[in-house]
Structure formats: structure tokens, C-alpha cells
Amino acid sequence: MARIGELDLCDRLSPTIPVWVTQIAVGLITSGAARILRIGFDLVAGGAAPFALIYPAIMLATLFARAFAGAVSATVMILYIWYYLFPIRNSFRFENGAGPLSIGVVTVTAIITIAVAELFRRAARRATQERDREIADRDLFLAEFDHRMKNNFAIVAGLLDMQKRRAADPATADALGVAQMRIDSIARAHRHLYRGGDQPGMVEMRDYLGDLCTALSEALFLRGGITLTCDTDEASVPRDRAVSIGLVVNELVTNAAKHAFPGRDIGAILVTFRNVSGGGWIVTVSDDGVGLPEAPVVTGRDNGLGGRLIEAFARQAGGTLRTDSDRTGTRVTLELGA
């Protein structure tokens, strides 16, 4: 119904073409198309039901170009059929008293059809306008919400940065810096969510992870020989899962930057995001550092906060973690089902 409200040719062609010209043209086109079909029907049915095609013709004309176009189509069709087909060919004369009655009935039903089609067209137009207003209101609300959320994220990040600068204990300053990066990861997912993609509630992972890796590279002061590379497939992921994936990547890259290259100025960290045939995705964060310690890492209360957060974020994303490490580096894989 809303689509019909968008098909008003008078609005679409105005002011280039005057409304009345459009209406007459549409009336003539629909009546002409009906006459062509009438010729085809006559070859098969031999003139049966001469007025049958009037009603679809005038209905289409009215829906596309308003009531006047329907009236033009109806007038042309009735006069054409009256003169050429009914009741005496090539004449406006009637054989008997039933002829005028037939023409009168067709005229009245044509007027009723035009009225019904016009009422329907106006209802569809009102529905379309109401939908457009709702969309405009929604976009305004989302823009306001987006603006406020950006301000909130900026305030939180600013407070963390201020506390980090004032912290005398290096460990405290480091913890505040990590928290600031986590907030930034969530904020970036939010920004990509409200960029107006074709799929509401979805985040484009190529843009999001590329943006996140750029920010991490700058925040972790990865310069010179230590590089961070992001290689991702195109994929749209629901907002909540995208945020969890970004937080996992944030923690893993931060850990690699801090612990994978002790005493080294050269190294590489690679983040990949791949689509899996059959559904799902695989996220990997790998480095060519010294690898994990040979002693097993104990999970539980004594385990580091970063490790527990990674596991928690992976569960939130609906994925499972696998870690492979040796002297040539560490590779952490997050497998995500569809």
C-alpha cells in the first residue's frame, strides 16, 4: 500500500510537466493499452464483454495520476466502445431502449470505480506520508541518541585519562590506560552501529576492526619495528556480538604488545577475521613474539584479570577460544558460530 502512495506521477513529473498534461497522457495511455488488449480479445472471443477492460484501465489511471486521469481514460474508452463496438458498429445510434441503459450503467460504475480508486490512492498517500514522518522522527531520535552517547563515552574516557595522568603508581596508571582502551573499543562499535547501514542493529566488521586496530596501534605506541596489521573479510555482525569480539581483540592485542616482545624492537601482531563456509566466523590474533611461558596458566581467582575478561567476552560473543604457542609466537583463535 505504501508503494502505491509513492507512484503519483503528477508529483514525480511536476513542475517539469504540468499536472493536467500528465493526467491526460496517463488517461490516453491506459485507454490505448486497453484498446490494444480489446483487439486481441476480439480475435479470440469475437466482441464479447465489450466494456470489461474499462475498469482496470481507469483504476490504473486513477492510481497513477489521480481521478482526472481516470475520468479521461473512462471517457475515451466508453466513447470508443460505444461508437465502434456497441451496439451498432461505427455509430452512436442504439438498436433499442436497452442501449442507453447499458451505457448509463457503465458510466455510473466507471464513476464508482474512479471514486474507490481515488479514495484508496489518498489513503495510501497518507500512509506513505505518515511513514516518512515516522522515519524522519526516528532518524532525529537516533542522531540525538548517537550524539549523547558519544558525549558520554568521551566524558568517561576523559575521566579515566585524567586519573591516569594523576596516578603516582605505574601499575594504577597502566590499569586506567587499559580501561580507557576498553571504553574506546565499545565506543567505536557504537559509532559504526549508528552510521546508517542497510541492516539496522548490525556492525560492519571490516570497518570496525580496521578502525579499532588503528586506534590500538596509536594507543599502544606501536612504532618502528613492531607493527599491528588487521586483515578482515566483509561481514555484518549483530551489535552485542561485535562489541564482545572487539573487546576480545582489544585484550589480546594489548597483551601481545606488552608481553610478546620483551627486549625487542621488531615484531608483528596480526588480527584476522574470516567468514566460515556454512556460517560463522573465525577471529585470530597472532604474534611472532617469544610465546607463552611453559608453565601452565591456572584459571580461576588467581588468574590475571585480562585472561578472565577475554574468556568472559568470548562467552558473550558465543565463541570458543583456542591458544597455540611456542617459541615462534602465540596464536589465539576465537571460533564463532552463526
Coordinates of C-alpha atoms in Angstrom, one line a residue:
M1 CA 0.0 0.0 0.0
A2 CA 2.8 2.4 0.9
R3 CA 4.4 1.7 -2.5
I4 CA 1.3 2.8 -4.3
G5 CA 1.5 6.1 -2.4
E6 CA 4.9 6.7 -4.0
L7 CA 3.7 6.2 -7.6
D8 CA 1.9 9.6 -8.1
L9 CA 3.2 10.6 -11.5
C10 CA 1.8 14.1 -11.1
D11 CA 4.1 14.7 -8.2
R12 CA 7.1 13.0 -9.7
L13 CA 6.9 14.8 -13.1
S14 CA 5.9 18.3 -11.7
P15 CA 6.9 21.0 -12.3
T16 CA 8.7 19.9 -15.4
I17 CA 5.4 18.6 -16.8
P18 CA 2.1 20.3 -15.8
V19 CA -0.2 18.1 -13.7
W20 CA -3.0 18.3 -16.2
V21 CA -0.7 17.2 -19.1
T22 CA 0.4 14.2 -17.0
Q23 CA -3.2 13.3 -16.2
I24 CA -4.4 13.4 -19.8
A25 CA -1.3 11.5 -21.0
V26 CA -1.8 8.7 -18.5
G27 CA -5.6 8.6 -19.3
L28 CA -4.8 8.2 -23.0
I29 CA -2.0 5.7 -22.4
T30 CA -4.2 3.4 -20.2
S31 CA -7.2 3.6 -22.6
G32 CA -4.9 2.9 -25.6
A33 CA -3.4 -0.1 -23.8
A34 CA -6.9 -1.3 -23.1
R35 CA -7.9 -0.9 -26.8
I36 CA -5.0 -2.9 -27.9
L37 CA -5.9 -5.7 -25.5
R38 CA -9.5 -5.4 -26.7
I39 CA -8.4 -6.1 -30.3
G40 CA -6.6 -9.2 -29.1
F41 CA -9.7 -10.4 -27.2
D42 CA -11.9 -9.7 -30.2
L43 CA -9.8 -12.1 -32.2
V44 CA -10.5 -14.8 -29.7
A45 CA -13.9 -14.0 -28.3
G46 CA -15.5 -12.1 -31.2
G47 CA -16.6 -8.9 -29.3
A48 CA -17.8 -10.5 -26.1
A49 CA -18.0 -8.3 -23.0
P50 CA -17.0 -5.1 -24.8
F51 CA -16.8 -2.9 -21.6
A52 CA -14.8 -5.4 -19.5
L53 CA -11.4 -3.7 -19.9
I54 CA -12.7 -0.2 -18.9
Y55 CA -12.4 -0.9 -15.2
P56 CA -8.8 -2.0 -14.9
A57 CA -7.8 0.8 -17.3
I58 CA -9.5 3.6 -15.3
M59 CA -8.3 2.1 -12.0
L60 CA -4.7 2.2 -13.1
A61 CA -5.0 5.7 -14.5
T62 CA -6.5 6.9 -11.2
L63 CA -3.9 5.2 -9.0
F64 CA -1.0 6.6 -11.1
A65 CA -2.3 10.1 -11.9
R66 CA -5.4 10.8 -9.8
A67 CA -9.1 11.0 -10.5
F68 CA -9.0 13.2 -13.6
A69 CA -6.7 10.7 -15.4
G70 CA -9.3 8.0 -14.6
A71 CA -12.0 10.2 -15.9
V72 CA -10.1 10.8 -19.2
S73 CA -9.5 7.1 -19.6
A74 CA -13.1 6.2 -18.8
T75 CA -14.4 8.9 -21.3
V76 CA -12.2 7.7 -24.1
M77 CA -13.0 4.0 -23.5
I78 CA -16.7 4.5 -23.3
L79 CA -16.9 6.6 -26.4
Y80 CA -14.7 4.3 -28.3
I81 CA -16.6 1.2 -27.4
W82 CA -20.0 2.9 -27.9
Y83 CA -19.0 4.1 -31.4
Y84 CA -17.0 1.1 -32.7
L85 CA -18.4 -1.9 -30.9
F86 CA -21.7 -1.4 -29.2
P87 CA -24.5 -1.6 -30.1
I88 CA -24.1 -0.7 -33.8
R89 CA -20.6 -0.5 -35.2
N90 CA -19.3 2.9 -36.4
S91 CA -22.4 4.7 -35.0
F92 CA -23.7 6.3 -31.8
R93 CA -27.2 5.1 -32.6
F94 CA -29.0 2.5 -30.4
E95 CA -30.9 -0.5 -31.6
N96 CA -33.4 -0.3 -28.8
G97 CA -34.1 1.2 -25.4
A98 CA -31.7 -1.1 -23.6
G99 CA -28.7 0.5 -25.3
P100 CA -28.9 3.9 -23.4
L101 CA -29.5 2.0 -20.2
S102 CA -26.3 -0.1 -20.8
I103 CA -24.2 3.0 -21.5
G104 CA -25.7 4.7 -18.3
V105 CA -24.9 1.7 -16.1
V106 CA -21.3 1.5 -17.5
T107 CA -20.9 5.2 -16.9
V108 CA -22.1 5.0 -13.3
T109 CA -20.0 2.0 -12.5
A110 CA -17.0 3.8 -14.0
I111 CA -17.6 6.8 -11.8
I112 CA -17.8 4.5 -8.8
T113 CA -14.6 2.7 -9.7
I114 CA -12.8 6.1 -10.1
A115 CA -14.1 7.2 -6.7
V116 CA -13.0 4.0 -5.0
A117 CA -9.6 4.1 -6.6
E118 CA -9.1 7.7 -5.7
L119 CA -10.0 7.1 -2.1
F120 CA -7.6 4.2 -2.0
R121 CA -4.9 6.3 -3.6
R122 CA -5.4 9.1 -1.0
A123 CA -5.3 6.6 1.9
A124 CA -2.1 5.1 0.5
R125 CA -0.6 8.5 0.1
R126 CA -1.5 9.4 3.7
A127 CA 0.1 6.2 4.9
T128 CA 3.2 6.9 3.0
Q129 CA 3.5 10.4 4.4
E130 CA 2.9 9.1 7.9
R131 CA 5.6 6.5 7.4
D132 CA 8.0 9.2 6.1
R133 CA 7.3 11.3 9.2
E134 CA 8.0 8.4 11.5
I135 CA 11.2 7.6 9.7
A136 CA 12.3 11.3 10.0
D137 CA 11.4 11.3 13.7
R138 CA 13.3 8.0 14.2
D139 CA 16.4 9.4 12.4
L140 CA 16.3 12.5 14.5
F141 CA 16.0 10.4 17.7
L142 CA 18.9 8.2 16.6
A143 CA 21.0 11.2 15.8
E144 CA 20.3 12.8 19.2
F145 CA 20.9 9.4 20.9
D146 CA 24.2 9.0 19.0
H147 CA 25.3 12.5 19.9
R148 CA 24.6 11.9 23.6
M149 CA 26.3 8.5 23.6
K150 CA 29.4 10.0 22.0
N151 CA 29.5 12.6 24.7
N152 CA 29.1 10.1 27.4
F153 CA 31.9 7.9 26.1
A154 CA 34.1 10.9 25.7
I155 CA 33.4 12.0 29.3
V156 CA 34.2 8.5 30.7
A157 CA 37.4 8.3 28.6
G158 CA 38.4 11.8 29.7
L159 CA 37.9 11.0 33.4
L160 CA 40.0 7.8 33.0
D161 CA 42.7 9.7 31.2
M162 CA 42.7 12.4 33.9
Q163 CA 43.0 9.8 36.7
K164 CA 45.8 8.0 34.7
R165 CA 47.8 11.2 34.5
R166 CA 47.4 11.9 38.2
A167 CA 48.2 8.4 39.3
A168 CA 51.6 8.1 41.0
D169 CA 51.7 4.3 40.9
P170 CA 52.7 3.0 37.5
A171 CA 50.5 -0.1 37.9
T172 CA 47.5 2.1 38.6
A173 CA 48.2 4.3 35.6
D174 CA 48.6 1.2 33.4
A175 CA 45.3 -0.3 34.6
L176 CA 43.5 3.0 34.0
G177 CA 45.0 3.1 30.5
V178 CA 43.7 -0.4 29.7
A179 CA 40.3 0.5 31.0
Q180 CA 40.4 3.6 28.7
M181 CA 41.1 1.4 25.7
R182 CA 38.2 -0.9 26.6
I183 CA 35.9 2.1 26.7
D184 CA 37.2 3.2 23.4
S185 CA 36.6 -0.2 21.9
I186 CA 32.9 -0.1 22.9
A187 CA 32.6 3.5 21.7
R188 CA 34.0 2.6 18.2
A189 CA 31.5 -0.3 17.9
H190 CA 28.7 2.2 18.8
R191 CA 29.9 4.7 16.1
H192 CA 29.9 2.0 13.4
L193 CA 26.5 0.8 14.5
Y194 CA 24.9 4.2 14.0
R195 CA 26.5 5.1 10.7
G196 CA 23.2 4.2 9.0
G197 CA 24.0 0.9 7.3
D198 CA 21.4 -1.1 5.4
Q199 CA 21.0 -3.5 8.2
P200 CA 19.8 -1.9 11.4
G201 CA 21.5 -3.3 14.6
M202 CA 24.4 -4.7 12.6
V203 CA 28.1 -3.7 12.6
E204 CA 30.3 -3.9 9.6
M205 CA 33.3 -5.8 10.9
R206 CA 35.9 -4.8 8.3
D207 CA 35.4 -1.1 9.1
Y208 CA 35.0 -1.6 12.8
L209 CA 38.1 -3.9 13.4
G210 CA 40.2 -1.8 11.0
D211 CA 39.3 1.3 13.0
L212 CA 39.9 -0.5 16.3
C213 CA 43.4 -1.7 15.2
T214 CA 44.4 1.7 14.1
A215 CA 43.4 3.1 17.5
L216 CA 45.2 0.4 19.3
S217 CA 48.3 0.9 17.3
E218 CA 48.3 4.6 18.3
A219 CA 47.3 4.0 21.9
L220 CA 50.0 1.3 22.5
F221 CA 52.7 3.4 20.8
L222 CA 53.4 0.7 18.3
R223 CA 56.1 2.4 16.2
G224 CA 59.1 1.4 14.2
G225 CA 59.7 -2.3 14.0
I226 CA 56.6 -3.5 16.0
T227 CA 53.6 -3.4 13.7
L228 CA 49.9 -4.2 14.1
T229 CA 48.1 -5.5 10.9
C230 CA 44.3 -6.1 10.5
D231 CA 43.0 -8.3 7.7
T232 CA 39.2 -8.9 7.7
D233 CA 36.5 -10.2 5.5
E234 CA 33.4 -8.3 4.9
A235 CA 30.7 -9.3 7.4
S236 CA 27.8 -7.8 9.3
V237 CA 27.6 -9.0 12.9
P238 CA 24.9 -8.1 15.5
R239 CA 25.8 -5.2 17.7
D240 CA 26.3 -7.1 21.0
R241 CA 28.5 -9.8 19.4
A242 CA 30.5 -7.2 17.6
V243 CA 31.2 -5.4 20.9
S244 CA 32.3 -8.6 22.5
I245 CA 34.6 -9.5 19.6
G246 CA 36.1 -6.0 19.7
L247 CA 36.8 -6.4 23.4
V248 CA 38.5 -9.8 22.9
V249 CA 40.7 -8.3 20.1
N250 CA 41.4 -5.3 22.4
E251 CA 42.6 -7.5 25.2
L252 CA 44.6 -9.9 23.1
V253 CA 46.4 -7.1 21.1
T254 CA 47.2 -5.3 24.4
N255 CA 48.6 -8.5 25.9
A256 CA 50.7 -9.2 22.8
A257 CA 52.0 -5.6 22.7
K258 CA 53.0 -5.7 26.4
H259 CA 54.4 -9.3 26.8
A260 CA 55.2 -10.8 23.4
F261 CA 58.4 -8.8 22.6
P262 CA 60.5 -8.3 25.8
G263 CA 63.7 -6.5 25.0
R264 CA 62.9 -6.4 21.2
D265 CA 62.2 -3.6 18.9
I266 CA 61.0 -5.7 16.0
G267 CA 57.8 -7.8 15.9
A268 CA 54.4 -8.2 14.2
I269 CA 50.9 -8.6 15.5
L270 CA 48.2 -9.8 13.1
V271 CA 44.4 -9.6 13.6
T272 CA 42.3 -11.6 11.1
F273 CA 38.5 -12.0 10.8
R274 CA 37.3 -14.7 8.4
N275 CA 33.9 -15.9 7.2
V276 CA 33.4 -19.6 7.6
S277 CA 31.6 -21.5 4.8
G278 CA 28.3 -22.7 6.2
G279 CA 28.0 -19.8 8.7
G280 CA 30.0 -18.3 11.5
W281 CA 33.4 -16.5 11.7
I282 CA 36.9 -17.1 13.0
V283 CA 38.9 -14.4 14.7
T284 CA 42.6 -14.8 15.3
V285 CA 45.2 -12.6 17.0
S286 CA 48.7 -13.9 16.4
D287 CA 52.2 -12.5 17.0
D288 CA 55.8 -13.6 16.3
G289 CA 57.0 -13.0 19.9
V290 CA 58.6 -15.2 22.5
G291 CA 55.4 -17.3 23.2
L292 CA 53.7 -18.1 26.4
P293 CA 55.6 -19.4 29.5
E294 CA 55.9 -23.2 29.5
A295 CA 54.3 -23.4 32.9
P296 CA 50.5 -23.9 32.6
V297 CA 48.3 -20.9 33.3
V298 CA 46.0 -21.6 36.2
T299 CA 42.4 -20.4 35.6
G300 CA 40.3 -19.2 38.5
R301 CA 40.6 -16.5 41.1
D302 CA 44.4 -16.2 40.9
N303 CA 44.4 -15.8 37.1
G304 CA 45.0 -12.4 35.7
L305 CA 42.1 -10.0 35.1
G306 CA 42.9 -9.8 31.4
G307 CA 42.6 -13.5 31.0
R308 CA 39.3 -13.7 32.8
L309 CA 38.0 -10.8 30.8
I310 CA 39.0 -12.5 27.5
E311 CA 37.2 -15.7 28.5
A312 CA 34.1 -13.7 29.6
F313 CA 34.0 -11.7 26.4
A314 CA 34.4 -14.8 24.3
R315 CA 31.4 -16.4 26.1
Q316 CA 29.4 -13.2 25.5
A317 CA 30.2 -13.5 21.8
G318 CA 29.1 -17.1 21.7
G319 CA 32.5 -18.4 20.8
T320 CA 35.2 -20.7 22.0
L321 CA 38.9 -19.9 22.5
R322 CA 41.9 -21.9 21.5
T323 CA 45.5 -20.9 22.2
D324 CA 48.6 -22.2 20.3
S325 CA 52.0 -21.0 21.4
D326 CA 55.7 -21.9 21.0
R327 CA 59.0 -20.1 20.7
T328 CA 58.0 -18.6 17.3
G329 CA 55.0 -16.8 18.8
T330 CA 51.4 -17.1 20.0
R331 CA 48.2 -17.6 18.1
V332 CA 44.8 -17.2 19.8
T333 CA 41.7 -18.3 17.8
L334 CA 38.1 -17.3 18.6
E335 CA 35.6 -19.6 16.8
L336 CA 32.1 -18.1 16.4
G337 CA 29.0 -19.9 15.3
A338 CA 26.4 -18.3 13.1

